């Protein structure tokens, strides 16, 4: 007899704890290292995120920047990604724009993942194995959630490409 699978709410609570543990101690990026491009969007992102602790970034704040994960520098991604993951888990629903765009970032379309392989490898350079493991757990919850499956399809194969870029980040 197998023990009963933990409820989704229990799994979300446990995953939130794991995210906090996996990303604690990640240094905050300097203002000029938050986003590297010199464009209006990146300037706005740098100014908004500078000096903010990811643990204090609430969903209301992140909703204004729901689609900006791809603008973060390789140094900034491991610092701010947990805020996006926690916001996605706080309202684990396909209608949550932060959740939707976080999932898109963690499961890029194959043509994008392949044509931008060098960018992806550089982008993921500073994520640790422990951090990638909790990202994988997050994506597994997404795969199992019927609402996300209906809306996004099976994100598993796309996320595997993301993991492959992380694995090859030093090549």
PDB file of C-alpha atoms in Angstrom:
ATOM      1  CA  UNK A   1       0.000   0.000   0.000  1.00  0.00           C
ATOM      2  CA  UNK A   2       1.358   3.401  -1.010  1.00  0.00           C
ATOM      3  CA  UNK A   3       0.997   6.454   1.177  1.00  0.00           C
ATOM      4  CA  UNK A   4      -1.508   8.949  -0.142  1.00  0.00           C
ATOM      5  CA  UNK A   5       0.023  11.508  -2.507  1.00  0.00           C
ATOM      6  CA  UNK A   6       0.261  14.879  -0.783  1.00  0.00           C
ATOM      7  CA  UNK A   7      -2.401  17.344  -1.788  1.00  0.00           C
ATOM      8  CA  UNK A   8      -1.507  20.073  -4.230  1.00  0.00           C
ATOM      9  CA  UNK A   9      -1.730  22.663  -1.450  1.00  0.00           C
ATOM     10  CA  UNK A  10       0.725  20.702   0.691  1.00  0.00           C
ATOM     11  CA  UNK A  11       3.058  20.274  -2.282  1.00  0.00           C
ATOM     12  CA  UNK A  12       2.882  24.006  -3.009  1.00  0.00           C
ATOM     13  CA  UNK A  13       3.687  24.846   0.618  1.00  0.00           C
ATOM     14  CA  UNK A  14       6.642  22.444   0.603  1.00  0.00           C
ATOM     15  CA  UNK A  15       7.873  23.782  -2.738  1.00  0.00           C
ATOM     16  CA  UNK A  16       7.732  27.358  -1.418  1.00  0.00           C
ATOM     17  CA  UNK A  17       9.980  26.279   1.458  1.00  0.00           C
ATOM     18  CA  UNK A  18      12.386  24.591  -0.955  1.00  0.00           C
ATOM     19  CA  UNK A  19      12.500  27.697  -3.155  1.00  0.00           C
ATOM     20  CA  UNK A  20      13.328  29.886  -0.158  1.00  0.00           C
ATOM     21  CA  UNK A  21      16.099  27.468   0.874  1.00  0.00           C
ATOM     22  CA  UNK A  22      17.538  27.007  -2.626  1.00  0.00           C
ATOM     23  CA  UNK A  23      17.772  30.716  -3.383  1.00  0.00           C
ATOM     24  CA  UNK A  24      18.785  32.058   0.036  1.00  0.00           C
ATOM     25  CA  UNK A  25      22.198  33.627  -0.022  1.00  0.00           C
ATOM     26  CA  UNK A  26      22.108  34.537  -3.720  1.00  0.00           C
ATOM     27  CA  UNK A  27      23.713  37.987  -3.871  1.00  0.00           C
ATOM     28  CA  UNK A  28      21.648  40.874  -5.179  1.00  0.00           C
ATOM     29  CA  UNK A  29      22.952  42.149  -8.503  1.00  0.00           C
ATOM     30  CA  UNK A  30      24.338  45.656  -8.743  1.00  0.00           C
ATOM     31  CA  UNK A  31      21.975  48.190 -10.343  1.00  0.00           C
ATOM     32  CA  UNK A  32      23.820  48.070 -13.677  1.00  0.00           C
ATOM     33  CA  UNK A  33      23.814  44.241 -13.682  1.00  0.00           C
ATOM     34  CA  UNK A  34      20.034  43.749 -13.310  1.00  0.00           C
ATOM     35  CA  UNK A  35      19.374  44.154 -17.038  1.00  0.00           C
ATOM     36  CA  UNK A  36      22.222  44.668 -19.475  1.00  0.00           C
ATOM     37  CA  UNK A  37      20.610  46.370 -22.475  1.00  0.00           C
ATOM     38  CA  UNK A  38      20.434  50.127 -22.787  1.00  0.00           C
ATOM     39  CA  UNK A  39      16.776  50.443 -23.713  1.00  0.00           C
ATOM     40  CA  UNK A  40      13.779  52.025 -21.991  1.00  0.00           C
ATOM     41  CA  UNK A  41      12.383  48.668 -20.795  1.00  0.00           C
ATOM     42  CA  UNK A  42      15.688  47.601 -19.237  1.00  0.00           C
ATOM     43  CA  UNK A  43      16.222  51.019 -17.642  1.00  0.00           C
ATOM     44  CA  UNK A  44      12.736  50.831 -16.126  1.00  0.00           C
ATOM     45  CA  UNK A  45      13.408  47.287 -14.890  1.00  0.00           C
ATOM     46  CA  UNK A  46      16.768  48.247 -13.345  1.00  0.00           C
ATOM     47  CA  UNK A  47      15.217  51.214 -11.563  1.00  0.00           C
ATOM     48  CA  UNK A  48      12.224  49.216 -10.305  1.00  0.00           C
ATOM     49  CA  UNK A  49      14.194  46.185  -9.084  1.00  0.00           C
ATOM     50  CA  UNK A  50      17.301  47.916  -7.692  1.00  0.00           C
ATOM     51  CA  UNK A  51      17.551  47.591  -3.933  1.00  0.00           C
ATOM     52  CA  UNK A  52      14.546  45.249  -3.716  1.00  0.00           C
ATOM     53  CA  UNK A  53      14.925  41.998  -1.818  1.00  0.00           C
ATOM     54  CA  UNK A  54      13.252  39.202  -3.812  1.00  0.00           C
ATOM     55  CA  UNK A  55      11.571  37.996  -0.608  1.00  0.00           C
ATOM     56  CA  UNK A  56       9.674  41.293  -0.369  1.00  0.00           C
ATOM     57  CA  UNK A  57       8.511  41.464  -3.999  1.00  0.00           C
ATOM     58  CA  UNK A  58       4.783  40.794  -3.850  1.00  0.00           C
ATOM     59  CA  UNK A  59       2.553  39.688  -6.699  1.00  0.00           C
ATOM     60  CA  UNK A  60       1.079  43.136  -7.183  1.00  0.00           C
ATOM     61  CA  UNK A  61       4.569  44.533  -7.828  1.00  0.00           C
ATOM     62  CA  UNK A  62       5.565  41.628 -10.104  1.00  0.00           C
ATOM     63  CA  UNK A  63       2.379  41.924 -12.167  1.00  0.00           C
ATOM     64  CA  UNK A  64       3.764  45.183 -13.560  1.00  0.00           C
ATOM     65  CA  UNK A  65       6.823  43.220 -14.796  1.00  0.00           C
ATOM     66  CA  UNK A  66       5.223  39.839 -15.559  1.00  0.00           C
ATOM     67  CA  UNK A  67       6.918  39.481 -18.950  1.00  0.00           C
ATOM     68  CA  UNK A  68      10.383  40.756 -18.031  1.00  0.00           C
ATOM     69  CA  UNK A  69      12.234  37.603 -16.910  1.00  0.00           C
ATOM     70  CA  UNK A  70      13.997  37.383 -20.263  1.00  0.00           C
ATOM     71  CA  UNK A  71      15.439  40.876 -19.759  1.00  0.00           C
ATOM     72  CA  UNK A  72      17.230  39.928 -16.543  1.00  0.00           C
ATOM     73  CA  UNK A  73      20.981  39.421 -16.742  1.00  0.00           C
ATOM     74  CA  UNK A  74      22.517  36.020 -15.966  1.00  0.00           C
ATOM     75  CA  UNK A  75      23.524  37.382 -12.527  1.00  0.00           C
ATOM     76  CA  UNK A  76      20.052  38.782 -11.832  1.00  0.00           C
ATOM     77  CA  UNK A  77      18.003  35.736 -12.871  1.00  0.00           C
ATOM     78  CA  UNK A  78      18.887  33.572  -9.832  1.00  0.00           C
ATOM     79  CA  UNK A  79      18.179  36.505  -7.537  1.00  0.00           C
ATOM     80  CA  UNK A  80      14.739  37.477  -8.878  1.00  0.00           C
ATOM     81  CA  UNK A  81      13.424  34.155 -10.263  1.00  0.00           C
ATOM     82  CA  UNK A  82      12.304  32.914  -6.819  1.00  0.00           C
ATOM     83  CA  UNK A  83      10.005  35.935  -6.450  1.00  0.00           C
ATOM     84  CA  UNK A  84       8.305  34.993  -9.729  1.00  0.00           C
ATOM     85  CA  UNK A  85       8.056  31.327  -8.712  1.00  0.00           C
ATOM     86  CA  UNK A  86       6.524  32.205  -5.333  1.00  0.00           C
ATOM     87  CA  UNK A  87       4.027  34.586  -6.922  1.00  0.00           C
ATOM     88  CA  UNK A  88       3.050  31.878  -9.414  1.00  0.00           C
ATOM     89  CA  UNK A  89       2.505  29.453  -6.537  1.00  0.00           C
ATOM     90  CA  UNK A  90       0.522  31.992  -4.484  1.00  0.00           C
ATOM     91  CA  UNK A  91      -2.130  32.024  -7.208  1.00  0.00           C
ATOM     92  CA  UNK A  92      -1.464  28.753  -9.019  1.00  0.00           C
ATOM     93  CA  UNK A  93      -3.803  29.359 -11.914  1.00  0.00           C
ATOM     94  CA  UNK A  94      -3.363  29.766 -15.695  1.00  0.00           C
ATOM     95  CA  UNK A  95      -5.037  33.193 -15.452  1.00  0.00           C
ATOM     96  CA  UNK A  96      -2.149  34.467 -13.292  1.00  0.00           C
ATOM     97  CA  UNK A  97      -0.004  36.419 -15.783  1.00  0.00           C
ATOM     98  CA  UNK A  98       3.098  36.092 -13.595  1.00  0.00           C
ATOM     99  CA  UNK A  99       2.625  32.306 -13.533  1.00  0.00           C
ATOM    100  CA  UNK A 100       1.961  32.130 -17.272  1.00  0.00           C
ATOM    101  CA  UNK A 101       5.032  34.131 -18.295  1.00  0.00           C
ATOM    102  CA  UNK A 102       7.260  32.412 -15.734  1.00  0.00           C
ATOM    103  CA  UNK A 103       6.247  29.089 -17.277  1.00  0.00           C
ATOM    104  CA  UNK A 104       6.916  30.452 -20.779  1.00  0.00           C
ATOM    105  CA  UNK A 105      10.396  31.491 -19.654  1.00  0.00           C
ATOM    106  CA  UNK A 106      11.102  28.063 -18.144  1.00  0.00           C
ATOM    107  CA  UNK A 107       9.790  26.162 -21.187  1.00  0.00           C
ATOM    108  CA  UNK A 108      10.741  28.027 -24.374  1.00  0.00           C
ATOM    109  CA  UNK A 109       9.449  26.932 -27.755  1.00  0.00           C
ATOM    110  CA  UNK A 110      11.880  24.564 -29.485  1.00  0.00           C
ATOM    111  CA  UNK A 111      12.655  26.938 -32.350  1.00  0.00           C
ATOM    112  CA  UNK A 112      13.528  29.690 -29.850  1.00  0.00           C
ATOM    113  CA  UNK A 113      15.492  27.369 -27.583  1.00  0.00           C
ATOM    114  CA  UNK A 114      17.548  26.041 -30.494  1.00  0.00           C
ATOM    115  CA  UNK A 115      18.098  29.306 -32.367  1.00  0.00           C
ATOM    116  CA  UNK A 116      19.154  31.078 -29.178  1.00  0.00           C
ATOM    117  CA  UNK A 117      21.084  28.208 -27.551  1.00  0.00           C
ATOM    118  CA  UNK A 118      24.141  30.325 -26.750  1.00  0.00           C
ATOM    119  CA  UNK A 119      21.967  33.006 -25.112  1.00  0.00           C
ATOM    120  CA  UNK A 120      20.178  30.348 -23.021  1.00  0.00           C
ATOM    121  CA  UNK A 121      23.437  28.770 -21.875  1.00  0.00           C
ATOM    122  CA  UNK A 122      24.725  32.174 -20.780  1.00  0.00           C
ATOM    123  CA  UNK A 123      21.392  33.113 -19.165  1.00  0.00           C
ATOM    124  CA  UNK A 124      21.415  29.968 -16.993  1.00  0.00           C
ATOM    125  CA  UNK A 125      25.099  30.095 -16.058  1.00  0.00           C
ATOM    126  CA  UNK A 126      24.580  31.095 -12.412  1.00  0.00           C
ATOM    127  CA  UNK A 127      21.729  28.728 -11.469  1.00  0.00           C
ATOM    128  CA  UNK A 128      22.821  25.892  -9.164  1.00  0.00           C
ATOM    129  CA  UNK A 129      21.766  22.248  -9.284  1.00  0.00           C
ATOM    130  CA  UNK A 130      19.587  22.785  -6.195  1.00  0.00           C
ATOM    131  CA  UNK A 131      17.876  25.763  -7.827  1.00  0.00           C
ATOM    132  CA  UNK A 132      17.289  23.836 -11.044  1.00  0.00           C
ATOM    133  CA  UNK A 133      15.814  20.987  -8.993  1.00  0.00           C
ATOM    134  CA  UNK A 134      13.176  23.260  -7.432  1.00  0.00           C
ATOM    135  CA  UNK A 135      12.458  24.790 -10.852  1.00  0.00           C
ATOM    136  CA  UNK A 136      11.932  21.215 -12.067  1.00  0.00           C
ATOM    137  CA  UNK A 137       9.512  20.550  -9.189  1.00  0.00           C
ATOM    138  CA  UNK A 138       7.622  23.720 -10.072  1.00  0.00           C
ATOM    139  CA  UNK A 139       7.361  22.611 -13.693  1.00  0.00           C
ATOM    140  CA  UNK A 140       6.180  19.155 -12.606  1.00  0.00           C
ATOM    141  CA  UNK A 141       3.318  20.787 -10.673  1.00  0.00           C
ATOM    142  CA  UNK A 142       2.468  22.757 -13.807  1.00  0.00           C
ATOM    143  CA  UNK A 143       2.457  19.552 -15.890  1.00  0.00           C
ATOM    144  CA  UNK A 144       0.074  17.874 -13.441  1.00  0.00           C
ATOM    145  CA  UNK A 145      -2.354  20.812 -13.222  1.00  0.00           C
ATOM    146  CA  UNK A 146      -5.238  20.285 -15.628  1.00  0.00           C
ATOM    147  CA  UNK A 147      -5.847  24.005 -16.121  1.00  0.00           C
ATOM    148  CA  UNK A 148      -2.270  24.643 -17.189  1.00  0.00           C
ATOM    149  CA  UNK A 149      -2.282  21.539 -19.422  1.00  0.00           C
ATOM    150  CA  UNK A 150      -5.436  22.658 -21.220  1.00  0.00           C
ATOM    151  CA  UNK A 151      -4.075  26.175 -21.654  1.00  0.00           C
ATOM    152  CA  UNK A 152      -0.362  25.535 -22.307  1.00  0.00           C
ATOM    153  CA  UNK A 153      -0.208  21.902 -23.389  1.00  0.00           C
ATOM    154  CA  UNK A 154       2.506  19.619 -22.050  1.00  0.00           C
ATOM    155  CA  UNK A 155       5.368  21.902 -21.031  1.00  0.00           C
ATOM    156  CA  UNK A 156       7.588  18.962 -20.079  1.00  0.00           C
ATOM    157  CA  UNK A 157       9.498  18.528 -23.352  1.00  0.00           C
ATOM    158  CA  UNK A 158      10.082  22.285 -23.591  1.00  0.00           C
ATOM    159  CA  UNK A 159      11.362  22.405 -20.020  1.00  0.00           C
ATOM    160  CA  UNK A 160      13.736  19.535 -20.821  1.00  0.00           C
ATOM    161  CA  UNK A 161      15.337  21.774 -23.464  1.00  0.00           C
ATOM    162  CA  UNK A 162      15.702  24.461 -20.802  1.00  0.00           C
ATOM    163  CA  UNK A 163      17.423  21.903 -18.533  1.00  0.00           C
ATOM    164  CA  UNK A 164      19.650  20.812 -21.409  1.00  0.00           C
ATOM    165  CA  UNK A 165      20.840  24.396 -21.897  1.00  0.00           C
ATOM    166  CA  UNK A 166      21.604  24.565 -18.170  1.00  0.00           C
ATOM    167  CA  UNK A 167      23.520  21.279 -18.343  1.00  0.00           C
ATOM    168  CA  UNK A 168      25.554  22.607 -21.290  1.00  0.00           C
ATOM    169  CA  UNK A 169      26.051  26.111 -19.880  1.00  0.00           C
ATOM    170  CA  UNK A 170      29.839  25.758 -19.586  1.00  0.00           C
ATOM    171  CA  UNK A 171      30.387  24.475 -23.148  1.00  0.00           C
TER     172      UNK A 171
END
